[in-house]
Structures are given as C-alpha cells and as structure tokens.
C-alpha cells in the first residue's frame, strides 16, 4: 500500500511565491527567486551543518519508521505483510486512512487561515500607501510655512535692531513703577486680604515686599509703609495664635495657622509647644471623664450630683478610651508629624520629635494609670470573661497606636497594665478563696456544735471532713478555671511569653495556690492555739490538714501544671511540712483538750468527796462510769477519722485476770506481813517502763486515746496524793481503779501503761491511808462489785 504522496519540488514553491509578490507589487520578483533557491538548498545545508557541528552524532536511519525521512514504504509493507495477521493488516490500514484524513483536514485549515491573513496584510499595505501619500503632502506644506516664518522673523529683527535699547529701558522703568505701586498699596492689600479671609495671600504679599522695605527703611515714605505693614502683620500673628489656642480649630485651619506663623518668623519650638498645647486641650476632657468614672467606682468621689452619673462597664470604659482618647491622640500625632516634617529631608524638624515623644508619653501614662485603676476594681469572678475581653481590646488598640510614635514602647506599657490588672484579679480570687474557706469552716463548726437529740443522726466527722476537703479542692479548681480565661489563644496578650510566665507562675501558682495553702496553715494554727474551740473541730481540722499534706496539695499542683502548661510543678516541700506540723499541733491540742475535760471531771470527783468518813463501797462511783463513757465517745470520734494503729503484743491472758492477779500479788503484803509499802512501790518502779505523759501522739486512734488516758490518770494520781483516806475511802478507790482497769485497757496501745498508772493511784491511796496496815477488799468482792 502506497501511503506517501509526491511533493512539489522546492524550486516550484519559490517561483510561485515570487510571482505572487510581483503581482501585488511587494518587490520586483528577484526576492522570490532568492527565497526559492534558499528553500531548495535548505535540506542540503542542514545536513552539512549537522556533519560539521562538533560533538554531534548522526541519528541512525530507520527505514521502518513512518515519521523518519529515510522511511522505505516497500520494506515497511513487506515486513507488515509478513508478520501481521489479516485482522491486524485491516486495522493498520484503517489507522493509516484516519491519519491521512486528519492530515488533509489540518492542511486545509492552515491554508484557509494563511489565505485570510494574506488578504488582510494586502489590504493593510494598500491603506498604508494612501496614508503615506497624504503625509508627504502635509510635510511639504509645513516646510513651506517654516521658511516663510523664518523670512518674516529676520525682517522684524532688522527693523527693531536700532530701537532695542530704548525698549529695554522702558520695560525696566515699567517694572520699577509696578513694584513701587505694589509697595504703596501694600497696607491696603494686606488689610483687604485679611478681612476677606485670605491670610495666606497677605503673608505672601508681605514676604515679597519685606526685603525692599527693609532696604529703603531710611526713607520717610517707605518707613511709614513698613511700620503700617508690621502693625498689620502683628495683628495677624495674634489672630493666628488665637486660632492655635482655640480647641474648635481643627485640621487644615490649624495646619495653615502653623505654616503662616512659621513664615512670619515664629520659632519652630514655640509652634510645637502651642500645637501640642492645643491638642492637649482637646484630649484632656476625655481623660477627665475616664478619671471621674474610676474615682466614682473606687469611692474617692462622693456627692449628690453623682447619682445621675451612669457607671460604664469595663467594655464600655475601654471603648470610651480607645474610640475617643486614643483616636484623638492618633490624629493629633499624625497632624503634628505632617505639620512639622521637613520637606527637604522627609523627617521631623530638630527638637520636634523629642517634644512629641514627651507629650505623648505624659498623656499615655495618665491614660494607662486610669485604665489600670478602673479595670483593677473588677474582682467578680463571674464577670471575668468581660474583663478579659476589655483587656484584649485595650492591648490591641494601644499596640496599634504605639506605631505612630517611634521610640515610645506603649505596647510594653500596655502589657504591664494588663499584668497589673491580672495581679489584682488574682488577689481578689485569693480573698474569695479565703472567704469560701471561712464559710466552709463555719458550716463544719455549726454541724459539730449542733445539739442532737436521741432520735437524731449521730455526728459523722468523716462526712464533714470529706465535705470540707472537697469544698477546698472545688473552690481552688473553680478559681483555676476562671483564671484560665486569661490564657485564651485568641487574646493578643496571652501569646506573649513575658505575660504567660509572669501570670502562670508569679500570680496563679504563687499568689493564688501557694498563698491559699499558707492561709489554711495560718487559720488552722490559730485554732490550735485558741481557746473555746470544740475538740471535735480540732480533730476534724487535724485530719483535713493531714489529707491536704498527703494528697490534695499534690493533686492541685498537678492540675495547675496541666491547665496552665507549666514545665515544672510547684515546690510543695515547705507547705507540706507546714501542713504536717499544724496537723500534729491540732492533734496535740485535741488530746490536751479532751484530757483537760477528763482531768477536770476526775479532779472534781476526788476533791468533792470526804474520803475519811465515806461508807463501805457497794458500787462503782458514777463519775468513773462517766469517764468510761466519755472515753468511748472519744474513741468513736477518733475512729471516724484515723486508723486503728498498732498495739503492743502482750500475754494472751485477759485484762481482768491480769488485773486481779496483779492486785493480789502487789498488795497482799499489806495483809500478810509488815513489809514497808514504799519499799514495795520503789521496787515495782525499778522494773516498769518510764511513762512520757506529754509525748507527741501519732495520727492513729490508739495513740490519741493513749495520750488522753495517760493525762487523765496522771491527774487522778496527783489528786489522790493530796488526799487522806480512811478504810472505806481506800476500798472505794480500789473499786474505782479496778473498774477503770477493766474498761480502759482496750483503748490504749499498751495496756501495761493503764495497769501501771492505776497501780500508782492505788499505791498512793495506800500511802495516804490513816489505817495501818491498810485493809483492802478481797479481789473477788471487787470483781463482783464491778
């Protein structure tokens, strides 16, 4: 199958192009022949260049590539017929037909487009020929006009050459007369311009004539004119100065007045001061309004006329300052900069920048002071979001304003105000925490002191302790949530490292959390050293401080680090030590208070009885039963808050058997022999452990009860040593001691302590007995009575 079509030789195309050019008059036909020859030689030239180009490599020919110039149709067809099947041959034929049709279509499109372009170019060339012909006619007419003008000019110059000097002399005399007339009419012109509201024209006229008047001031006529003009200009200066002092003068009038005064010779420093004074007069009323609002809210201003004044909330107050004071300040600073900028250098005049900086700093300092004073009075935690929004708006506007005055760091000053307000809010939050703590402790104290009848629910110190500890933790946690509003990522000041570090560590961690912990320590310390404090409250606060020390402080410190993204947790060593110490002090105070009540009851029972004339004992005294009941109640109270604790391991014998055996073994000598009782007592003390009555107790139930019982029995011992006993009085003391021995041993950590103290009490009674040898009751009888 033959796919390639014969192409016309390159020379035929060149000759056709040359004939077209000759027909349309583009050239004489020679260029077309040259183009044809160039096209004919193009292929041989390309091959020669490809061979001579250094580094070039000949492309290997492929007779089977249909796009290659070395394509051989016979070889391609023979190979395709030999290798492909019939269906493949049919498909290849269809593909070749489609490609030929596409190429024919593309060729027709190109020919059509080129033909249209050729026709348009031909029309353009024809129009250009017509236009050029008209332009040539116009150029010829212009050349003839210029030649006639040159001729006339030369003729005029020749005629005026003899009179040129006379014309120059007359022109100079006319100019001098005009200047003289201007000077003579100057006072009237100045007055007229000023009256018509054109002070700029008056200043311009005066400056034009000032040098001439100064030069001829020795002449009487000119001296009078100069005096009148100077008087008029002084009045103009006074009028312009009054404009600077008028607060109603704004914008262009103010700038025009400054510019005219500068032209009239007023010093630039004086103009700067007058301009800034004028601007300050417009700004001070805004500051005075803000200061009045802050003073009213703080209570510094009082009066009947203040009842009609509406107090603005923080957002309105900040908007008032930003939209009026700061906006006016920006306009004033911009107007000052535009007015006193040197047009040659593009910078402020010498000394003007320093004056502007001092002026702005003074006003901004006053503005920051009143903002800090007003916003620091917002201490309600429920309105914290409004306060934070106000601070954000204030900081944003102040930061934008600071760009107008180079060298004045108002952004840092604004951040200091935000920190000061935040610090006052944290202090208020600390006060609210203290008030909440006081209310919680008062609720706990009322719950403890509330009288209860037989049908009422018994006092549960565990519930009260849990409620107290939960209230402390919840109040601190709620305060953290409120203060976290200051660290919202959308706030302009919260992204500042200086603010976050100062606020999170110095204010929240130190001023709120740690200060509250130390306040708890201080309050509880006052309870431990105070009088008329319910013993149950001492026990409750002791347990609360212990729980704070062991868990709550660490939990709250971890919560603070998590919420406020602190790298290091607060150092709790000191505060935990203080809490542990105050917990121990409260527990010691509880032991002393309960022991004092128990001792008072025992002392009165001993002092109020006549031990010499008492009757034979038939029962245990009621006061001893009351002592056991009170100790049982104390045991229940302490058991609600503290663990049991460890007891010393003794023999497996019961206390009753031990007590009975001890009574028989120690005091039977008084009935069987004449052994001195003091010698027996001293021998017994040698083999007994020394008792520390005021040893600090540990946070356990048995330790607390042991401390109370030791002090109570020690009081009983000292009271017995001051009394003298008869026979039945001694026996009554024997019965009472045995009763106490039966019930008190189970409350202490070492029952031998109770046995030893009661033996000491009974031994002292034996020593103080009038009947010698003293007669004790039989142990079996004592057991029956008890």
PDB file of N, CA and C in Angstrom, residues 649-685:
ATOM      1  N   UNK A 649       2.119  -6.153 121.606  1.00  0.00           N
ATOM      2  CA  UNK A 649       1.660  -7.514 121.856  1.00  0.00           C
ATOM      3  C   UNK A 649       1.999  -7.900 123.290  1.00  0.00           C
ATOM      4  N   UNK A 650       0.996  -8.324 124.045  1.00  0.00           N
ATOM      5  CA  UNK A 650       1.191  -8.762 125.424  1.00  0.00           C
ATOM      6  C   UNK A 650       0.794 -10.221 125.545  1.00  0.00           C
ATOM      7  N   UNK A 651       0.703 -10.692 126.772  1.00  0.00           N
ATOM      8  CA  UNK A 651       0.333 -12.087 127.006  1.00  0.00           C
ATOM      9  C   UNK A 651      -1.106 -12.314 126.596  1.00  0.00           C
ATOM     10  N   UNK A 652      -1.462 -13.559 126.428  1.00  0.00           N
ATOM     11  CA  UNK A 652      -2.805 -13.900 125.976  1.00  0.00           C
ATOM     12  C   UNK A 652      -3.825 -13.858 127.095  1.00  0.00           C
ATOM     13  N   UNK A 653      -3.386 -13.622 128.338  1.00  0.00           N
ATOM     14  CA  UNK A 653      -4.336 -13.543 129.455  1.00  0.00           C
ATOM     15  C   UNK A 653      -5.197 -12.300 129.306  1.00  0.00           C
ATOM     16  N   UNK A 654      -6.402 -12.416 129.760  1.00  0.00           N
ATOM     17  CA  UNK A 654      -7.308 -11.277 129.683  1.00  0.00           C
ATOM     18  C   UNK A 654      -6.909 -10.231 130.686  1.00  0.00           C
ATOM     19  N   UNK A 655      -7.375  -9.022 130.481  1.00  0.00           N
ATOM     20  CA  UNK A 655      -7.026  -7.917 131.369  1.00  0.00           C
ATOM     21  C   UNK A 655      -7.618  -8.116 132.743  1.00  0.00           C
ATOM     22  N   UNK A 656      -8.815  -8.660 132.752  1.00  0.00           N
ATOM     23  CA  UNK A 656      -9.446  -8.862 134.052  1.00  0.00           C
ATOM     24  C   UNK A 656      -8.622  -9.812 134.902  1.00  0.00           C
ATOM     25  N   UNK A 657      -8.170 -10.925 134.314  1.00  0.00           N
ATOM     26  CA  UNK A 657      -7.344 -11.884 135.056  1.00  0.00           C
ATOM     27  C   UNK A 657      -6.027 -11.242 135.429  1.00  0.00           C
ATOM     28  N   UNK A 658      -5.443 -10.475 134.500  1.00  0.00           N
ATOM     29  CA  UNK A 658      -4.168  -9.821 134.780  1.00  0.00           C
ATOM     30  C   UNK A 658      -4.311  -8.807 135.904  1.00  0.00           C
ATOM     31  N   UNK A 659      -5.421  -8.065 135.843  1.00  0.00           N
ATOM     32  CA  UNK A 659      -5.624  -7.060 136.875  1.00  0.00           C
ATOM     33  C   UNK A 659      -5.866  -7.680 138.231  1.00  0.00           C
ATOM     34  N   UNK A 660      -6.680  -8.717 138.270  1.00  0.00           N
ATOM     35  CA  UNK A 660      -6.941  -9.355 139.555  1.00  0.00           C
ATOM     36  C   UNK A 660      -5.700  -9.977 140.130  1.00  0.00           C
ATOM     37  N   UNK A 661      -4.934 -10.655 139.301  1.00  0.00           N
ATOM     38  CA  UNK A 661      -3.703 -11.280 139.752  1.00  0.00           C
ATOM     39  C   UNK A 661      -2.718 -10.229 140.240  1.00  0.00           C
ATOM     40  N   UNK A 662      -2.665  -9.058 139.521  1.00  0.00           N
ATOM     41  CA  UNK A 662      -1.726  -8.017 139.899  1.00  0.00           C
ATOM     42  C   UNK A 662      -2.112  -7.426 141.247  1.00  0.00           C
ATOM     43  N   UNK A 663      -3.433  -7.246 141.475  1.00  0.00           N
ATOM     44  CA  UNK A 663      -3.862  -6.662 142.752  1.00  0.00           C
ATOM     45  C   UNK A 663      -3.523  -7.589 143.899  1.00  0.00           C
ATOM     46  N   UNK A 664      -3.725  -8.874 143.701  1.00  0.00           N
ATOM     47  CA  UNK A 664      -3.411  -9.815 144.779  1.00  0.00           C
ATOM     48  C   UNK A 664      -1.919  -9.910 145.039  1.00  0.00           C
ATOM     49  N   UNK A 665      -1.132  -9.849 143.993  1.00  0.00           N
ATOM     50  CA  UNK A 665       0.304 -10.044 144.166  1.00  0.00           C
ATOM     51  C   UNK A 665       0.990  -8.821 144.722  1.00  0.00           C
ATOM     52  N   UNK A 666       0.496  -7.636 144.393  1.00  0.00           N
ATOM     53  CA  UNK A 666       1.180  -6.426 144.815  1.00  0.00           C
ATOM     54  C   UNK A 666       0.786  -6.031 146.230  1.00  0.00           C
ATOM     55  N   UNK A 667      -0.502  -6.097 146.508  1.00  0.00           N
ATOM     56  CA  UNK A 667      -0.991  -5.515 147.761  1.00  0.00           C
ATOM     57  C   UNK A 667      -1.372  -6.543 148.820  1.00  0.00           C
ATOM     58  N   UNK A 668      -1.140  -7.818 148.545  1.00  0.00           N
ATOM     59  CA  UNK A 668      -1.402  -8.817 149.586  1.00  0.00           C
ATOM     60  C   UNK A 668      -0.421  -8.720 150.723  1.00  0.00           C
ATOM     61  N   UNK A 669       0.718  -8.110 150.498  1.00  0.00           N
ATOM     62  CA  UNK A 669       1.738  -7.973 151.536  1.00  0.00           C
ATOM     63  C   UNK A 669       1.250  -7.110 152.683  1.00  0.00           C
ATOM     64  N   UNK A 670       0.306  -6.225 152.375  1.00  0.00           N
ATOM     65  CA  UNK A 670      -0.178  -5.358 153.441  1.00  0.00           C
ATOM     66  C   UNK A 670      -1.038  -6.128 154.436  1.00  0.00           C
ATOM     67  N   UNK A 671      -1.521  -7.263 153.991  1.00  0.00           N
ATOM     68  CA  UNK A 671      -2.337  -8.076 154.887  1.00  0.00           C
ATOM     69  C   UNK A 671      -1.534  -9.196 155.526  1.00  0.00           C
ATOM     70  N   UNK A 672      -0.433  -9.632 154.965  1.00  0.00           N
ATOM     71  CA  UNK A 672       0.274 -10.820 155.436  1.00  0.00           C
ATOM     72  C   UNK A 672       1.551 -10.510 156.168  1.00  0.00           C
ATOM     73  N   UNK A 673       2.138  -9.355 155.935  1.00  0.00           N
ATOM     74  CA  UNK A 673       3.425  -9.052 156.565  1.00  0.00           C
ATOM     75  C   UNK A 673       3.526  -7.568 156.825  1.00  0.00           C
ATOM     76  N   UNK A 674       4.641  -7.201 157.456  1.00  0.00           N
ATOM     77  CA  UNK A 674       4.858  -5.790 157.775  1.00  0.00           C
ATOM     78  C   UNK A 674       5.849  -5.129 156.832  1.00  0.00           C
ATOM     79  N   UNK A 675       5.938  -5.633 155.589  1.00  0.00           N
ATOM     80  CA  UNK A 675       6.869  -5.059 154.623  1.00  0.00           C
ATOM     81  C   UNK A 675       6.482  -3.619 154.333  1.00  0.00           C
ATOM     82  N   UNK A 676       7.434  -2.762 154.357  1.00  0.00           N
ATOM     83  CA  UNK A 676       7.164  -1.347 154.113  1.00  0.00           C
ATOM     84  C   UNK A 676       6.581  -1.148 152.713  1.00  0.00           C
ATOM     85  N   UNK A 677       5.478  -0.417 152.646  1.00  0.00           N
ATOM     86  CA  UNK A 677       4.788  -0.240 151.357  1.00  0.00           C
ATOM     87  C   UNK A 677       5.611   0.618 150.394  1.00  0.00           C
ATOM     88  N   UNK A 678       6.343   1.609 150.894  1.00  0.00           N
ATOM     89  CA  UNK A 678       7.133   2.453 149.986  1.00  0.00           C
ATOM     90  C   UNK A 678       8.257   1.664 149.349  1.00  0.00           C
ATOM     91  N   UNK A 679       8.816   0.709 150.097  1.00  0.00           N
ATOM     92  CA  UNK A 679       9.859  -0.134 149.518  1.00  0.00           C
ATOM     93  C   UNK A 679       9.301  -0.992 148.397  1.00  0.00           C
ATOM     94  N   UNK A 680       8.108  -1.534 148.595  1.00  0.00           N
ATOM     95  CA  UNK A 680       7.481  -2.351 147.535  1.00  0.00           C
ATOM     96  C   UNK A 680       7.192  -1.509 146.311  1.00  0.00           C
ATOM     97  N   UNK A 681       6.735  -0.287 146.551  1.00  0.00           N
ATOM     98  CA  UNK A 681       6.438   0.592 145.414  1.00  0.00           C
ATOM     99  C   UNK A 681       7.689   0.942 144.650  1.00  0.00           C
ATOM    100  N   UNK A 682       8.768   1.224 145.373  1.00  0.00           N
ATOM    101  CA  UNK A 682      10.009   1.572 144.685  1.00  0.00           C
ATOM    102  C   UNK A 682      10.570   0.399 143.901  1.00  0.00           C
ATOM    103  N   UNK A 683      10.464  -0.791 144.458  1.00  0.00           N
ATOM    104  CA  UNK A 683      10.933  -1.980 143.731  1.00  0.00           C
ATOM    105  C   UNK A 683      10.121  -2.179 142.456  1.00  0.00           C
ATOM    106  N   UNK A 684       8.823  -1.927 142.554  1.00  0.00           N
ATOM    107  CA  UNK A 684       7.969  -2.068 141.361  1.00  0.00           C
ATOM    108  C   UNK A 684       8.356  -1.076 140.271  1.00  0.00           C
ATOM    109  N   UNK A 685       8.696   0.177 140.650  1.00  0.00           N
ATOM    110  CA  UNK A 685       9.065   1.191 139.663  1.00  0.00           C
ATOM    111  C   UNK A 685      10.360   0.857 138.965  1.00  0.00           C
TER     112      UNK A 685
END
